[in-house]
Amino acid sequence: MVYFITHTEPAPGYLQKGNLARFYVRQFNPETLEGKSLYFDLPFDLIVPSFEVPKETTDAVLKGLAHAHPDIGFEVKSYNTVKDVLWASMNDKSRKEELPKSKPCRFAAKKSSYSKLLRWFFPPFLAVDVDRNGQLVLPNLEKILEQKDLSFVDWTILLKEKRCALDIETTGWMYEGDLEKITAAVLNFGSGVKNIVSVFDAARVSRFRDYSLFCVQDTDSIIEFVEKSMVEEDPLFVYFFNGSFDKEKLRELGTEEFRPGTDFTRPVFKSVQALKNMIMKGRWDIEEYGYVFLYRSLYKNNKLETQANHPKTLDHVTLELKTKKAIAGDGETAMELLTYIADDGDITFDFGEKLLPLILPKAHFTKREPSSICTTSGINIMNEFWGKKYFFMKHTFWDRYHYGKPEHLGFDAEKKKDEVLNLRKKFSEIRVNKKGEEYEKYIAPSGFHENLHLFYPGLFVLAAYDMIRKTTDNLPYGETPDEHLNYFQTLLGYVSHALNTYYEIKEQSPENCPTIFPDEVKIGERKVKVGVLANELKQLYSSDLREYPSSINIYKIDARLTSIVPQMFEAIEKAGLVTFSKKFLYVLNPEPLLRQFNEKGEFVSNGFGFVYGSGPAIYSGDGSVNKIASLVNGKLIFQGFGLRGGIITGFDKEVMEGAIFSKLHGISGKLMDDLIEKHYSQIEGAEKSKLVFNHVEERANKEKGMEGKKYPAGVLEDGLIVPKAEFLESQKKPDFGWYMNNFERRFDSILRVIRA
């Protein structure tokens, strides 16, 4: 029997006062594959959080705190006109080597939240125990402070834990005045329990395919059914595609509270940024959309049907109309909807099964909840990873300007890779400006190839690999191209922090000696001797706090890059580079670039990356922008194309995707021209909603006297640009000529290649 932590949070009601923590624990038997969720509330006095005090009592409270906690410094921050916030922090005398051994030192939630620090001390996957009395036994605090002799559950055995796919369907969202309701939910627990619960009384059957069917009266009954299923089946993993929508609707649309957490709590938002992260505490939600958005934004879109290669049978509008018919008693329509719902449950589960082996190793390596891997950018994950390591190394908090740029935000290792390899040099021409001076100008290549290989160059990973292989030994290289890409992206994120500091130092090197570090550099707001900085980095980037030989050494990176870059560029020349994107090189023959791996993902022969796939490709660019579309394993892979946003309509997407797909299947230029004209001639019969632009440029707004921010809009007769709602409600016809001209202008460079 193994026990491990899934979440650690301040106990409800203790967020600001906090000496009580809630530990969410999973009990799992690897032999019977049975799991059970537990939770424990325990006092935890190691962290002092921030708290609010009335301004008139601030001085008195500070004196009392200074007397009670002489080893802690406190800072005051004005919260508003009547309150201050006290932030507790360790003073300079309380360094690691001076920590008292008899009692744990207190840490303060300054520059961090109390809940984050709890997660640092007791991260996911941390092995714990439960004694005979049913009490939670945590690792010794000294071991946690030293990050020594801690045990973590093997992530591979968790692939056998209970999983569930959850998806809901709603109605009432399309027409103003309608009441939004949940009409159905599907819960797929894999080979075991598979249920569909709906309000479709017309579907009078108890089984559909391998699903059990349950008919209920209303939204409340569906919510109750879902909650009961989650509690009784108790899955560790729950697969969603755009799960924040499902969980928010389950939480908000019922008259009773939806409490699927292992401690019977409601779903809560952990992040409300672009990728919302709403979790069910104690469970690991796998947000499939978030993961593909962050790590697999290669295809024409990030929809489930595209990513899972399973076209949907109904669009949202048709689904809404058919739902109303089914509720009204149409049995045939009800059965059609059950087919759609069952397909959703199967596709979501199967796709989750493919993604879980990619997500779990990332989560285990960084000691984060798998749900946050799916909703947090790689750079932010690694910023916290190194910030946490710094905290346990120094027993103080990360100085925002201690190493490199503030928080290392904005450093893009993929973009930097292209800059270092200087691939543009191959496609540059000598031009003469108006003054008669020569200059080098990059010209993006254009053309069509029946077969190109998409090669992923692992430049920075290779440069640091010998230094990080011990630390990353448990990360699987995998067997599929997506697993290989996941492996390289994880390692690239791991070394990006050091790379950012490295390149910031390099930029301060003398121009005539670009490969030699200067004696002194400015890092953020301080000047520091490079030798001193290198020693600090050596500690920070070590694989073990006491074993510096395995560290990421920026001097070694410098030497390795100096050797690898010219070798890789030479191999790229031999491979026949046709064009390139931010992520891939498109080559005629990848053999000169290939590196072989053994089953552990260890490099065993010379080479520079791996082949993601092969297929026909068209490519075109204007200036510095490369636009590439390729067909790999039946899927369109777009690099540099703007088919997801910008001045483009849904109708434009359909025409362009159809034209590109046809070209990649070998249709000749003349036939392609006829096909495009025929397709675009259908614009007058298109739904008006497909003629709404994602946004209209500032320039277009000014031309029509409508200055302001970018917004969704349509174009009416006489070229009048109006906001989306006004466009859809207007009785005027769209300006079809304007649409056609914009389409030709927008895709001019790629259309020339398609029609050739």
PDB file of C-alpha atoms in Angstrom, residues 266-491:
ATOM      1  CA  ARG A 266     -16.895  22.779  -4.511  1.00  0.00           C
ATOM      2  CA  PRO A 267     -14.606  23.175  -7.535  1.00  0.00           C
ATOM      3  CA  VAL A 268     -12.405  26.236  -7.060  1.00  0.00           C
ATOM      4  CA  PHE A 269     -10.450  28.411  -9.479  1.00  0.00           C
ATOM      5  CA  LYS A 270      -6.688  28.244  -9.086  1.00  0.00           C
ATOM      6  CA  SER A 271      -6.155  30.552 -12.033  1.00  0.00           C
ATOM      7  CA  VAL A 272      -8.454  32.830 -14.010  1.00  0.00           C
ATOM      8  CA  GLN A 273      -5.890  33.791 -16.637  1.00  0.00           C
ATOM      9  CA  ALA A 274      -6.245  32.898 -20.333  1.00  0.00           C
ATOM     10  CA  LEU A 275      -6.204  29.194 -19.431  1.00  0.00           C
ATOM     11  CA  LYS A 276      -8.533  28.866 -16.462  1.00  0.00           C
ATOM     12  CA  ASN A 277      -7.577  26.243 -13.898  1.00  0.00           C
ATOM     13  CA  MET A 278     -10.568  25.077 -11.874  1.00  0.00           C
ATOM     14  CA  ILE A 279      -9.841  22.040  -9.721  1.00  0.00           C
ATOM     15  CA  MET A 280     -11.758  19.481  -7.716  1.00  0.00           C
ATOM     16  CA  LYS A 281      -9.628  19.233  -4.583  1.00  0.00           C
ATOM     17  CA  GLY A 282      -8.053  15.863  -3.971  1.00  0.00           C
ATOM     18  CA  ARG A 283      -8.443  14.851  -7.617  1.00  0.00           C
ATOM     19  CA  TRP A 284      -6.103  15.513 -10.511  1.00  0.00           C
ATOM     20  CA  ASP A 285      -8.034  17.162 -13.327  1.00  0.00           C
ATOM     21  CA  ILE A 286      -6.457  16.648 -16.747  1.00  0.00           C
ATOM     22  CA  GLU A 287      -7.395  19.662 -18.885  1.00  0.00           C
ATOM     23  CA  GLU A 288      -6.803  18.365 -22.389  1.00  0.00           C
ATOM     24  CA  TYR A 289      -7.459  21.671 -24.147  1.00  0.00           C
ATOM     25  CA  GLY A 290      -4.964  23.516 -21.968  1.00  0.00           C
ATOM     26  CA  TYR A 291      -2.262  20.944 -22.610  1.00  0.00           C
ATOM     27  CA  VAL A 292      -2.643  20.953 -26.391  1.00  0.00           C
ATOM     28  CA  PHE A 293      -2.765  24.772 -26.374  1.00  0.00           C
ATOM     29  CA  LEU A 294       0.544  24.940 -24.506  1.00  0.00           C
ATOM     30  CA  TYR A 295       2.403  22.027 -26.063  1.00  0.00           C
ATOM     31  CA  ARG A 296       0.642  20.884 -29.250  1.00  0.00           C
ATOM     32  CA  SER A 297      -0.524  24.033 -31.024  1.00  0.00           C
ATOM     33  CA  LEU A 298       0.616  22.597 -34.329  1.00  0.00           C
ATOM     34  CA  TYR A 299      -2.608  21.832 -36.153  1.00  0.00           C
ATOM     35  CA  LYS A 300      -5.216  24.014 -37.822  1.00  0.00           C
ATOM     36  CA  ASN A 301      -6.939  24.466 -34.458  1.00  0.00           C
ATOM     37  CA  ASN A 302      -6.931  23.068 -30.935  1.00  0.00           C
ATOM     38  CA  LYS A 303     -10.420  21.578 -31.019  1.00  0.00           C
ATOM     39  CA  LEU A 304     -10.933  18.061 -29.696  1.00  0.00           C
ATOM     40  CA  GLU A 305     -12.052  16.710 -33.053  1.00  0.00           C
ATOM     41  CA  THR A 306      -8.846  17.985 -34.681  1.00  0.00           C
ATOM     42  CA  GLN A 307      -6.429  16.930 -31.957  1.00  0.00           C
ATOM     43  CA  ALA A 308      -8.044  13.507 -31.498  1.00  0.00           C
ATOM     44  CA  ASN A 309      -8.627  13.117 -35.248  1.00  0.00           C
ATOM     45  CA  HIS A 310     -12.340  12.398 -34.811  1.00  0.00           C
ATOM     46  CA  PRO A 311     -14.711  14.800 -36.644  1.00  0.00           C
ATOM     47  CA  LYS A 312     -17.775  15.915 -34.699  1.00  0.00           C
ATOM     48  CA  THR A 313     -21.174  15.110 -36.176  1.00  0.00           C
ATOM     49  CA  LEU A 314     -22.983  18.212 -34.867  1.00  0.00           C
ATOM     50  CA  ASP A 315     -21.996  21.879 -34.589  1.00  0.00           C
ATOM     51  CA  HIS A 316     -23.112  23.989 -31.616  1.00  0.00           C
ATOM     52  CA  VAL A 317     -26.039  25.645 -33.365  1.00  0.00           C
ATOM     53  CA  THR A 318     -27.419  22.340 -34.710  1.00  0.00           C
ATOM     54  CA  LEU A 319     -26.890  20.772 -31.300  1.00  0.00           C
ATOM     55  CA  GLU A 320     -28.942  23.510 -29.632  1.00  0.00           C
ATOM     56  CA  LEU A 321     -31.824  23.100 -32.080  1.00  0.00           C
ATOM     57  CA  LYS A 322     -31.848  19.309 -31.843  1.00  0.00           C
ATOM     58  CA  THR A 323     -31.725  19.472 -28.040  1.00  0.00           C
ATOM     59  CA  LYS A 324     -34.957  21.471 -28.009  1.00  0.00           C
ATOM     60  CA  LYS A 325     -36.579  18.852 -30.271  1.00  0.00           C
ATOM     61  CA  ALA A 326     -35.418  15.984 -28.069  1.00  0.00           C
ATOM     62  CA  ILE A 327     -36.733  17.667 -24.914  1.00  0.00           C
ATOM     63  CA  ALA A 328     -40.052  18.196 -26.697  1.00  0.00           C
ATOM     64  CA  GLY A 329     -40.331  14.410 -27.192  1.00  0.00           C
ATOM     65  CA  ASP A 330     -38.697  13.597 -30.537  1.00  0.00           C
ATOM     66  CA  GLY A 331     -37.329  10.070 -29.924  1.00  0.00           C
ATOM     67  CA  GLU A 332     -35.246   9.853 -33.104  1.00  0.00           C
ATOM     68  CA  THR A 333     -33.498  13.133 -32.334  1.00  0.00           C
ATOM     69  CA  ALA A 334     -32.920  12.024 -28.735  1.00  0.00           C
ATOM     70  CA  MET A 335     -31.119   8.895 -29.948  1.00  0.00           C
ATOM     71  CA  GLU A 336     -29.034  11.002 -32.331  1.00  0.00           C
ATOM     72  CA  LEU A 337     -27.971  13.188 -29.406  1.00  0.00           C
ATOM     73  CA  LEU A 338     -27.088  10.128 -27.333  1.00  0.00           C
ATOM     74  CA  THR A 339     -24.748   9.042 -30.130  1.00  0.00           C
ATOM     75  CA  TYR A 340     -23.093  12.461 -30.053  1.00  0.00           C
ATOM     76  CA  ILE A 341     -22.794  12.423 -26.233  1.00  0.00           C
ATOM     77  CA  ALA A 342     -21.406   8.875 -26.110  1.00  0.00           C
ATOM     78  CA  ASP A 343     -18.853   9.794 -28.794  1.00  0.00           C
ATOM     79  CA  ASP A 344     -17.762  12.776 -26.683  1.00  0.00           C
ATOM     80  CA  GLY A 345     -17.275  10.539 -23.648  1.00  0.00           C
ATOM     81  CA  ASP A 346     -15.243   7.994 -25.609  1.00  0.00           C
ATOM     82  CA  ILE A 347     -13.107  10.568 -27.460  1.00  0.00           C
ATOM     83  CA  THR A 348     -12.354  12.564 -24.294  1.00  0.00           C
ATOM     84  CA  PHE A 349     -11.350   9.415 -22.415  1.00  0.00           C
ATOM     85  CA  ASP A 350      -9.218   7.983 -25.220  1.00  0.00           C
ATOM     86  CA  PHE A 351      -7.468  11.311 -25.818  1.00  0.00           C
ATOM     87  CA  GLY A 352      -6.810  11.672 -22.091  1.00  0.00           C
ATOM     88  CA  GLU A 353      -5.217   8.226 -22.106  1.00  0.00           C
ATOM     89  CA  LYS A 354      -2.788   9.433 -24.800  1.00  0.00           C
ATOM     90  CA  LEU A 355      -1.929  12.644 -22.947  1.00  0.00           C
ATOM     91  CA  LEU A 356      -1.578  11.246 -19.413  1.00  0.00           C
ATOM     92  CA  PRO A 357       1.843   9.594 -20.067  1.00  0.00           C
ATOM     93  CA  LEU A 358       3.042  12.999 -21.348  1.00  0.00           C
ATOM     94  CA  ILE A 359       1.648  15.053 -18.473  1.00  0.00           C
ATOM     95  CA  LEU A 360       2.549  12.862 -15.481  1.00  0.00           C
ATOM     96  CA  PRO A 361       6.348  12.875 -15.971  1.00  0.00           C
ATOM     97  CA  LYS A 362       6.317  16.700 -16.262  1.00  0.00           C
ATOM     98  CA  ALA A 363       4.252  16.949 -13.079  1.00  0.00           C
ATOM     99  CA  HIS A 364       6.426  14.456 -11.200  1.00  0.00           C
ATOM    100  CA  PHE A 365       9.659  16.123 -12.313  1.00  0.00           C
ATOM    101  CA  THR A 366       8.518  19.606 -11.243  1.00  0.00           C
ATOM    102  CA  LYS A 367       6.489  18.330  -8.244  1.00  0.00           C
ATOM    103  CA  ARG A 368       3.299  20.080  -9.336  1.00  0.00           C
ATOM    104  CA  GLU A 369      -0.303  18.968  -9.666  1.00  0.00           C
ATOM    105  CA  PRO A 370      -0.923  17.573 -13.166  1.00  0.00           C
ATOM    106  CA  SER A 371      -3.794  20.055 -13.529  1.00  0.00           C
ATOM    107  CA  SER A 372      -1.346  22.975 -13.313  1.00  0.00           C
ATOM    108  CA  ILE A 373       0.896  21.407 -15.977  1.00  0.00           C
ATOM    109  CA  CYS A 374      -2.081  21.686 -18.329  1.00  0.00           C
ATOM    110  CA  THR A 375      -2.820  25.337 -17.577  1.00  0.00           C
ATOM    111  CA  THR A 376       0.537  26.997 -16.780  1.00  0.00           C
ATOM    112  CA  SER A 377       3.132  28.046 -19.341  1.00  0.00           C
ATOM    113  CA  GLY A 378       6.398  26.144 -19.343  1.00  0.00           C
ATOM    114  CA  ILE A 379       8.424  29.262 -18.487  1.00  0.00           C
ATOM    115  CA  ASN A 380       6.271  29.998 -15.416  1.00  0.00           C
ATOM    116  CA  ILE A 381       6.503  26.377 -14.280  1.00  0.00           C
ATOM    117  CA  MET A 382      10.285  26.503 -14.434  1.00  0.00           C
ATOM    118  CA  ASN A 383      10.496  29.942 -12.817  1.00  0.00           C
ATOM    119  CA  GLU A 384       8.727  28.495  -9.793  1.00  0.00           C
ATOM    120  CA  PHE A 385      10.799  25.303  -9.995  1.00  0.00           C
ATOM    121  CA  TRP A 386      14.052  27.265  -9.641  1.00  0.00           C
ATOM    122  CA  GLY A 387      12.520  29.697  -7.146  1.00  0.00           C
ATOM    123  CA  LYS A 388      11.585  26.755  -4.935  1.00  0.00           C
ATOM    124  CA  LYS A 389      15.045  25.257  -5.259  1.00  0.00           C
ATOM    125  CA  TYR A 390      16.611  28.593  -4.315  1.00  0.00           C
ATOM    126  CA  PHE A 391      14.330  28.778  -1.271  1.00  0.00           C
ATOM    127  CA  PHE A 392      15.432  25.397   0.073  1.00  0.00           C
ATOM    128  CA  MET A 393      19.075  26.093  -0.772  1.00  0.00           C
ATOM    129  CA  LYS A 394      19.266  29.543   0.875  1.00  0.00           C
ATOM    130  CA  HIS A 395      16.288  29.377   3.244  1.00  0.00           C
ATOM    131  CA  THR A 396      15.202  32.749   1.997  1.00  0.00           C
ATOM    132  CA  PHE A 397      13.072  33.963  -0.856  1.00  0.00           C
ATOM    133  CA  TRP A 398      13.961  34.460  -4.462  1.00  0.00           C
ATOM    134  CA  ASP A 399      15.217  37.951  -5.142  1.00  0.00           C
ATOM    135  CA  ARG A 400      13.348  39.176  -8.201  1.00  0.00           C
ATOM    136  CA  TYR A 401      16.568  40.575  -9.655  1.00  0.00           C
ATOM    137  CA  HIS A 402      19.024  38.059  -8.238  1.00  0.00           C
ATOM    138  CA  TYR A 403      19.721  36.225 -11.479  1.00  0.00           C
ATOM    139  CA  GLY A 404      18.952  37.453 -14.948  1.00  0.00           C
ATOM    140  CA  LYS A 405      15.977  39.474 -16.088  1.00  0.00           C
ATOM    141  CA  PRO A 406      13.009  40.066 -13.767  1.00  0.00           C
ATOM    142  CA  GLU A 407      11.376  36.670 -13.222  1.00  0.00           C
ATOM    143  CA  HIS A 408      13.019  35.559 -16.498  1.00  0.00           C
ATOM    144  CA  LEU A 409       9.832  36.511 -18.275  1.00  0.00           C
ATOM    145  CA  GLY A 410       9.902  36.863 -22.019  1.00  0.00           C
ATOM    146  CA  PHE A 411      12.864  34.557 -22.667  1.00  0.00           C
ATOM    147  CA  ASP A 412      11.862  32.273 -25.529  1.00  0.00           C
ATOM    148  CA  ALA A 413      14.345  29.434 -25.910  1.00  0.00           C
ATOM    149  CA  GLU A 414      12.818  28.251 -29.208  1.00  0.00           C
ATOM    150  CA  LYS A 415      13.173  31.727 -30.694  1.00  0.00           C
ATOM    151  CA  LYS A 416      16.687  32.089 -29.300  1.00  0.00           C
ATOM    152  CA  LYS A 417      17.621  28.757 -30.885  1.00  0.00           C
ATOM    153  CA  ASP A 418      16.839  30.082 -34.358  1.00  0.00           C
ATOM    154  CA  GLU A 419      18.784  33.252 -33.616  1.00  0.00           C
ATOM    155  CA  VAL A 420      21.852  31.293 -32.497  1.00  0.00           C
ATOM    156  CA  LEU A 421      21.747  28.950 -35.509  1.00  0.00           C
ATOM    157  CA  ASN A 422      21.287  32.002 -37.775  1.00  0.00           C
ATOM    158  CA  LEU A 423      19.139  30.075 -40.247  1.00  0.00           C
ATOM    159  CA  ARG A 424      18.108  33.284 -41.978  1.00  0.00           C
ATOM    160  CA  LYS A 425      21.617  33.624 -43.301  1.00  0.00           C
ATOM    161  CA  LYS A 426      20.935  30.833 -45.821  1.00  0.00           C
ATOM    162  CA  PHE A 427      18.041  32.816 -47.325  1.00  0.00           C
ATOM    163  CA  SER A 428      19.535  36.301 -47.185  1.00  0.00           C
ATOM    164  CA  GLU A 429      20.325  38.455 -50.194  1.00  0.00           C
ATOM    165  CA  ILE A 430      22.572  41.475 -50.602  1.00  0.00           C
ATOM    166  CA  ARG A 431      20.515  44.592 -51.307  1.00  0.00           C
ATOM    167  CA  VAL A 432      21.440  48.248 -51.848  1.00  0.00           C
ATOM    168  CA  ASN A 433      19.642  51.025 -49.975  1.00  0.00           C
ATOM    169  CA  LYS A 434      18.886  54.535 -51.275  1.00  0.00           C
ATOM    170  CA  LYS A 435      22.295  55.740 -50.145  1.00  0.00           C
ATOM    171  CA  GLY A 436      23.990  53.077 -52.219  1.00  0.00           C
ATOM    172  CA  GLU A 437      25.012  51.097 -49.140  1.00  0.00           C
ATOM    173  CA  GLU A 438      24.864  47.297 -49.230  1.00  0.00           C
ATOM    174  CA  TYR A 439      22.901  45.428 -46.580  1.00  0.00           C
ATOM    175  CA  GLU A 440      21.740  41.850 -45.986  1.00  0.00           C
ATOM    176  CA  LYS A 441      17.994  41.207 -46.274  1.00  0.00           C
ATOM    177  CA  TYR A 442      16.220  37.981 -45.379  1.00  0.00           C
ATOM    178  CA  ILE A 443      13.742  36.721 -47.985  1.00  0.00           C
ATOM    179  CA  ALA A 444      11.342  33.994 -46.833  1.00  0.00           C
ATOM    180  CA  PRO A 445      11.343  31.130 -49.350  1.00  0.00           C
ATOM    181  CA  SER A 446       8.179  30.106 -51.224  1.00  0.00           C
ATOM    182  CA  GLY A 447       7.192  26.909 -52.986  1.00  0.00           C
ATOM    183  CA  PHE A 448       5.715  23.433 -52.798  1.00  0.00           C
ATOM    184  CA  HIS A 449       7.354  20.084 -52.056  1.00  0.00           C
ATOM    185  CA  GLU A 450       5.767  16.662 -52.322  1.00  0.00           C
ATOM    186  CA  ASN A 451       7.720  15.422 -49.306  1.00  0.00           C
ATOM    187  CA  LEU A 452       9.606  17.289 -46.591  1.00  0.00           C
ATOM    188  CA  HIS A 453      10.781  16.065 -43.198  1.00  0.00           C
ATOM    189  CA  LEU A 454       9.889  18.078 -40.089  1.00  0.00           C
ATOM    190  CA  PHE A 455      13.037  17.975 -37.968  1.00  0.00           C
ATOM    191  CA  TYR A 456      13.105  19.249 -34.383  1.00  0.00           C
ATOM    192  CA  PRO A 457      16.595  20.568 -33.510  1.00  0.00           C
ATOM    193  CA  GLY A 458      17.532  20.036 -29.855  1.00  0.00           C
ATOM    194  CA  LEU A 459      20.386  22.549 -29.775  1.00  0.00           C
ATOM    195  CA  PHE A 460      20.241  23.726 -26.145  1.00  0.00           C
ATOM    196  CA  VAL A 461      19.226  20.337 -24.776  1.00  0.00           C
ATOM    197  CA  LEU A 462      22.271  18.777 -26.445  1.00  0.00           C
ATOM    198  CA  ALA A 463      24.547  21.524 -25.130  1.00  0.00           C
ATOM    199  CA  ALA A 464      23.480  20.856 -21.529  1.00  0.00           C
ATOM    200  CA  TYR A 465      22.611  17.153 -21.737  1.00  0.00           C
ATOM    201  CA  ASP A 466      25.731  15.748 -20.058  1.00  0.00           C
ATOM    202  CA  MET A 467      25.112  18.162 -17.179  1.00  0.00           C
ATOM    203  CA  ILE A 468      21.430  17.363 -16.690  1.00  0.00           C
ATOM    204  CA  ARG A 469      21.123  13.662 -17.573  1.00  0.00           C
ATOM    205  CA  LYS A 470      21.389  12.546 -13.924  1.00  0.00           C
ATOM    206  CA  THR A 471      18.646  14.918 -12.839  1.00  0.00           C
ATOM    207  CA  THR A 472      16.349  14.078 -15.731  1.00  0.00           C
ATOM    208  CA  ASP A 473      16.986  10.339 -15.891  1.00  0.00           C
ATOM    209  CA  ASN A 474      13.378   9.497 -14.974  1.00  0.00           C
ATOM    210  CA  LEU A 475      11.889  11.542 -17.820  1.00  0.00           C
ATOM    211  CA  PRO A 476      10.871   9.157 -20.620  1.00  0.00           C
ATOM    212  CA  TYR A 477      11.924   9.826 -24.186  1.00  0.00           C
ATOM    213  CA  GLY A 478       8.942   7.769 -25.337  1.00  0.00           C
ATOM    214  CA  GLU A 479       8.126   5.957 -28.544  1.00  0.00           C
ATOM    215  CA  THR A 480       5.978   8.422 -30.523  1.00  0.00           C
ATOM    216  CA  PRO A 481       6.896  11.797 -32.082  1.00  0.00           C
ATOM    217  CA  ASP A 482       4.594  13.575 -29.619  1.00  0.00           C
ATOM    218  CA  GLU A 483       6.392  11.880 -26.716  1.00  0.00           C
ATOM    219  CA  HIS A 484       9.772  12.861 -28.181  1.00  0.00           C
ATOM    220  CA  LEU A 485       8.601  16.470 -28.538  1.00  0.00           C
ATOM    221  CA  ASN A 486       7.284  16.441 -24.972  1.00  0.00           C
ATOM    222  CA  TYR A 487      10.667  15.174 -23.745  1.00  0.00           C
ATOM    223  CA  PHE A 488      12.649  17.870 -25.539  1.00  0.00           C
ATOM    224  CA  GLN A 489      10.253  20.636 -24.462  1.00  0.00           C
ATOM    225  CA  THR A 490      10.514  19.568 -20.819  1.00  0.00           C
ATOM    226  CA  LEU A 491      14.315  19.531 -20.908  1.00  0.00           C
TER     227      LEU A 491
END
